[in-house]
Short mmCIF file of C-alpha atoms in Angstrom, two decimals:
data_model
loop_
_atom_site.label_atom_id
_atom_site.label_comp_id
_atom_site.label_asym_id
_atom_site.label_seq_id
_atom_site.Cartn_x
_atom_site.Cartn_y
_atom_site.Cartn_z
CA MET A 1 0.43 0.29 -0.35
CA SER A 2 1.14 3.22 -0.61
CA MET A 3 0.66 6.49 0.98
CA SER A 4 0.72 9.82 -0.05
CA VAL A 5 0.28 13.12 2.21
CA ALA A 6 -0.67 16.15 0.49
CA ALA A 7 -0.52 19.83 1.45
CA GLN A 8 -2.37 22.07 1.59
CA ARG A 9 -1.22 25.77 0.27
CA VAL A 10 -1.81 28.37 2.40
CA THR A 11 -1.78 32.01 1.27
CA TYR A 12 -0.64 34.70 2.96
CA ASN A 13 -0.90 38.38 1.79
CA HIS A 14 0.84 41.10 3.24
CA ASP A 15 -0.78 44.12 5.10
CA ASN A 16 1.42 46.64 5.66
CA ALA A 17 -1.37 48.89 7.81
CA LYS A 18 -1.41 46.14 10.38
CA MET A 19 2.14 45.28 10.34
CA ASN A 20 2.84 48.61 11.47
CA GLN A 21 0.24 48.51 14.34
CA VAL A 22 1.38 45.48 15.39
CA THR A 23 5.24 46.94 15.18
CA VAL A 24 4.31 50.28 16.90
CA GLN A 25 2.08 48.54 19.97
CA GLU A 26 4.92 45.91 20.98
CA THR A 27 7.75 48.18 20.07
CA GLY A 28 6.63 51.94 19.71
CA ALA A 29 8.48 51.93 16.40
CA GLY A 30 7.12 52.66 13.31
CA THR A 31 3.82 54.19 12.48
CA LEU A 32 0.31 54.04 12.09
CA THR A 33 -1.20 53.90 9.10
CA PRO A 34 -2.92 55.50 6.97
CA ASP A 35 -2.20 58.21 9.26
CA LEU A 36 -5.49 59.27 7.52
CA TYR A 37 -7.88 56.51 9.24
CA TYR A 38 -5.77 57.24 12.65
CA SER A 39 -6.29 61.22 12.97
CA ILE A 40 -9.68 60.96 12.40
CA LEU A 41 -11.39 58.57 13.71
CA HIS A 42 -8.52 56.56 16.90
CA ASN A 43 -6.62 60.45 17.05
CA ARG A 44 -6.50 59.73 20.67
CA TYR A 45 -4.70 56.71 20.34
CA LYS A 46 -2.77 57.48 17.87
CA LYS A 47 -0.99 60.45 20.01
CA LYS A 48 -0.38 57.75 23.04
CA ALA A 49 0.22 54.61 21.39
CA GLN A 50 4.10 54.67 20.76
CA ALA A 51 4.63 55.59 24.41
CA GLU A 52 2.79 53.10 25.48
CA ASN A 53 4.28 50.04 23.65
CA LYS A 54 4.48 46.82 25.28
CA MET A 55 8.22 47.00 24.97
CA THR A 56 8.10 49.70 27.74
CA PHE A 57 6.22 47.18 30.24
CA ARG A 58 7.83 44.68 29.59
CA THR A 59 11.62 46.45 30.21
CA THR A 60 9.39 47.85 33.75
CA ALA A 61 8.76 44.38 34.35
CA GLY A 62 12.13 43.38 33.96
CA ILE A 63 13.92 45.66 36.04
CA SER A 64 11.44 45.32 38.66
CA ALA A 65 11.62 41.42 39.02
CA TYR A 66 15.53 41.67 39.07
CA GLN A 67 15.51 44.02 41.78
CA GLN A 68 12.98 41.33 43.42
CA VAL A 69 16.29 38.76 43.46
CA ASP A 70 18.41 40.58 46.00
CA ASP A 71 15.04 40.58 47.87
CA ALA A 72 13.67 37.30 47.71
CA GLU A 73 17.57 36.02 48.70
CA LYS A 74 17.57 38.49 51.89
CA ILE A 75 14.04 37.42 52.63
CA ASP A 76 15.44 33.61 52.17
CA SER A 77 18.49 34.23 54.25
CA ALA A 78 15.88 35.87 56.76
CA MET A 79 13.50 32.84 56.85
CA ILE A 80 16.71 30.46 57.05
CA LYS A 81 18.27 31.87 60.30
CA ARG A 82 14.46 32.34 61.73
CA ALA A 83 13.77 28.62 61.02
CA GLU A 84 16.75 27.76 62.88
CA ILE A 85 16.07 29.89 65.79
CA GLU A 86 12.63 28.35 66.08
CA ALA A 87 13.86 24.61 65.94
CA LEU A 88 16.00 26.30 69.03
CA ASN A 89 12.79 26.83 70.44
CA MET A 90 11.09 23.92 69.69
CA ALA A 91 13.56 21.99 70.66
CA ASP A 92 13.65 24.17 74.04
CA ARG A 93 9.64 23.33 74.18
CA GLN A 94 9.41 20.15 73.89
CA VAL A 95 11.50 19.16 76.83
CA ASP A 96 9.61 20.15 80.12
CA LEU A 97 13.57 20.49 82.40
CA ALA A 98 11.87 23.16 84.75
CA TRP A 99 9.26 20.58 85.30
CA LEU A 100 12.64 18.76 86.61
CA ALA A 101 13.74 21.13 88.45
CA GLU A 102 10.71 22.42 90.63
CA SER A 103 8.85 19.48 90.42
CA ARG A 104 9.89 17.83 93.80
CA LYS A 105 9.12 20.79 96.47
CA ILE A 106 5.90 21.26 94.43
CA GLU A 107 4.32 17.61 95.08
CA GLU A 108 5.90 17.73 98.61
CA LYS A 109 3.72 20.97 98.89
CA MET A 110 0.91 19.94 97.66
CA ALA A 111 0.79 16.80 99.52
CA ASP A 112 1.23 18.86 102.87
CA PHE A 113 -1.74 20.67 101.60
CA GLN A 114 -3.86 17.51 101.07
CA ARG A 115 -3.01 16.02 104.15
CA ASN A 116 -4.13 19.16 105.89
CA ILE A 117 -7.55 19.04 104.03
CA ASN A 118 -7.92 15.97 105.86
CA ARG A 119 -7.53 17.40 109.03
CA ILE A 120 -10.42 19.90 108.70
CA MET A 121 -13.10 17.41 109.57
CA THR A 122 -11.13 15.87 112.76
CA VAL A 123 -10.95 19.76 114.24
CA GLY A 124 -14.73 20.16 113.89
CA GLY A 125 -14.80 21.59 110.04
CA LYS A 126 -18.03 20.73 107.99
CA ASN A 127 -18.23 18.82 104.19
CA ALA A 128 -18.49 22.45 102.69
CA HIS A 129 -15.18 23.45 104.43
CA GLN A 130 -13.82 20.87 103.44
CA GLN A 131 -14.91 20.90 99.58
CA LEU A 132 -13.77 24.61 99.51
CA TRP A 133 -10.44 23.91 100.27
CA ARG A 134 -10.61 20.62 97.73
CA GLU A 135 -11.65 23.42 95.13
CA TYR A 136 -8.30 25.64 95.59
CA TYR A 137 -6.23 22.10 95.07
CA ASN A 138 -7.63 21.51 92.00
CA LYS A 139 -6.93 24.88 91.02
CA PHE A 140 -3.72 24.73 91.31
CA THR A 141 -3.73 21.07 89.97
CA THR A 142 -4.95 22.50 86.78
CA ALA A 143 -2.50 25.34 86.92
CA ILE A 144 0.35 22.76 86.94
CA THR A 145 -1.26 20.88 83.84
CA ALA A 146 -1.65 24.13 81.70
CA VAL A 147 1.82 24.65 82.42
CA ARG A 148 3.16 21.74 81.42
CA GLN A 149 1.17 20.96 78.16
CA ALA A 150 2.07 24.94 77.29
CA TYR A 151 4.08 26.20 74.52
CA MET A 152 6.82 28.25 76.24
CA PRO A 153 10.36 28.08 77.13
CA ASN A 154 11.60 26.68 80.11
CA SER A 155 12.33 30.14 81.41
CA GLN A 156 8.98 30.49 81.17
CA ARG A 157 7.69 27.38 82.68
CA LYS A 158 10.12 27.73 85.65
CA LYS A 159 8.67 31.69 86.56
CA GLU A 160 5.39 29.66 85.94
CA TYR A 161 6.17 27.14 88.55
CA LEU A 162 7.55 29.33 91.15
CA HIS A 163 4.35 31.39 90.99
CA ILE A 164 2.17 28.34 91.48
CA TYR A 165 4.40 27.14 94.21
CA ALA A 166 4.11 30.51 96.18
CA ASP A 167 0.33 30.59 95.48
CA ILE A 168 0.06 26.79 97.40
CA THR A 169 2.24 27.69 100.03
CA ARG A 170 -0.02 31.14 100.97
CA ALA A 171 -2.78 28.48 100.51
CA ASN A 172 -1.30 25.94 102.51
CA ASP A 173 -0.26 28.84 105.68
CA ASP A 174 -4.19 30.00 105.53
CA LEU A 175 -5.21 26.77 106.22
CA ILE A 176 -3.13 25.85 108.91
CA ARG A 177 -4.38 29.36 110.19
CA PHE A 178 -8.28 28.11 109.78
CA LEU A 179 -7.08 24.44 111.65
CA VAL A 180 -6.26 26.30 114.22
CA HIS A 181 -9.02 28.40 114.75
CA LEU A 182 -11.40 25.28 114.19
CA ASN A 183 -9.49 23.57 116.92
CA GLY A 184 -9.55 26.44 119.41
CA ARG A 185 -13.47 26.84 118.73
CA GLY A 186 -13.63 23.65 119.93
CA GLU A 187 -11.93 23.28 123.13
CA THR A 188 -13.50 26.42 123.73
CA SER A 189 -17.04 25.06 123.37
CA ARG A 190 -15.79 21.24 124.97
CA LEU A 191 -14.95 23.38 128.00
CA LEU A 192 -18.14 25.27 128.32
CA ALA A 193 -19.92 22.52 127.57
CA ALA A 194 -18.26 20.14 130.29
CA ASN A 195 -20.51 20.03 133.81
CA TYR A 196 -18.98 22.01 136.33
CA ARG A 197 -19.57 20.56 140.08
CA LYS A 198 -18.98 22.99 143.02
CA PRO A 199 -18.60 21.02 145.81
CA ASP A 200 -21.23 21.74 148.77
CA ASN A 201 -19.72 23.06 151.59
CA ARG A 202 -22.58 24.04 153.49
CA ARG A 203 -22.28 21.34 156.61
CA HIS A 204 -18.74 22.60 157.12
CA ILE A 205 -19.23 26.11 156.87
CA ALA A 206 -22.45 25.58 159.18
CA GLN A 207 -20.06 23.61 161.72
CA ALA A 208 -17.44 26.06 161.90
CA ALA A 209 -19.73 28.89 162.65
CA MET A 210 -21.30 27.12 165.56
CA ASN A 211 -17.66 25.95 166.45
CA ARG A 212 -16.93 29.57 166.75
CA TRP A 213 -19.88 30.74 168.72
CA ARG A 214 -19.91 28.30 171.22
CA GLY A 215 -16.06 29.21 171.97
CA ALA A 216 -17.46 32.49 172.36
CA GLY A 217 -20.22 31.97 174.87
CA TRP A 218 -17.28 29.94 176.96
CA SER A 219 -15.06 33.17 176.93
CA VAL A 220 -18.00 35.29 177.94
CA LYS A 221 -18.45 33.05 181.33
CA GLU A 222 -14.69 32.59 182.13
CA ASP A 223 -14.60 36.35 182.01
CA LYS A 224 -17.82 36.79 184.71
CA GLY A 225 -17.01 33.78 186.70
CA GLY A 226 -13.56 35.82 187.19
CA GLY A 227 -14.94 39.07 188.35
CA GLY A 228 -14.10 40.85 184.80
CA HIS A 229 -16.42 42.11 182.01
CA ARG A 230 -15.40 41.86 178.13
#
């Protein structure tokens, strides 16, 4: 089998007016023809066509793009440095070194606080009192958990842990004063409620008075018998 390819003839008709218009639009060179046509119908376009050619815009855009290379390199360098710093920050935030340093004394103070809360009922406190102080305990537990889960540097974590420790210490001191108050009030109530039995000494008092009266009577009789009068 034989194959044959037939090419289609293309007719090219040169149009000088169109070529001049494209040349003026692209490069600003040449003139618009026919001059009478543009002068009458497109006079405004004719006056600014050569000045507002695409080559001018391309050149301006190219210069601007060339200047952006330096800016892009500066931004790239800044972003690389920022990424390095942020990598260090992330490493600092992922390991809670502050908790390793401060956890022991915070946990000990929380344990003391818990023991004092458990003493409220034994010294005469009410269930509402104990529930109130348990809410304080839960508040400190929540604060510790929030700091441990927060995205912050260890320096800031340490400051927060120290603030929490100071708050726990103050709360524990207030609770101790409250326990002392409850204990003193309970002891006073117990003493007031106790029955005081005063001894009945009326018989002894009467007997002593009788003895003094008899003694006085004998003294008078002895004075009369002796001739004297008292």
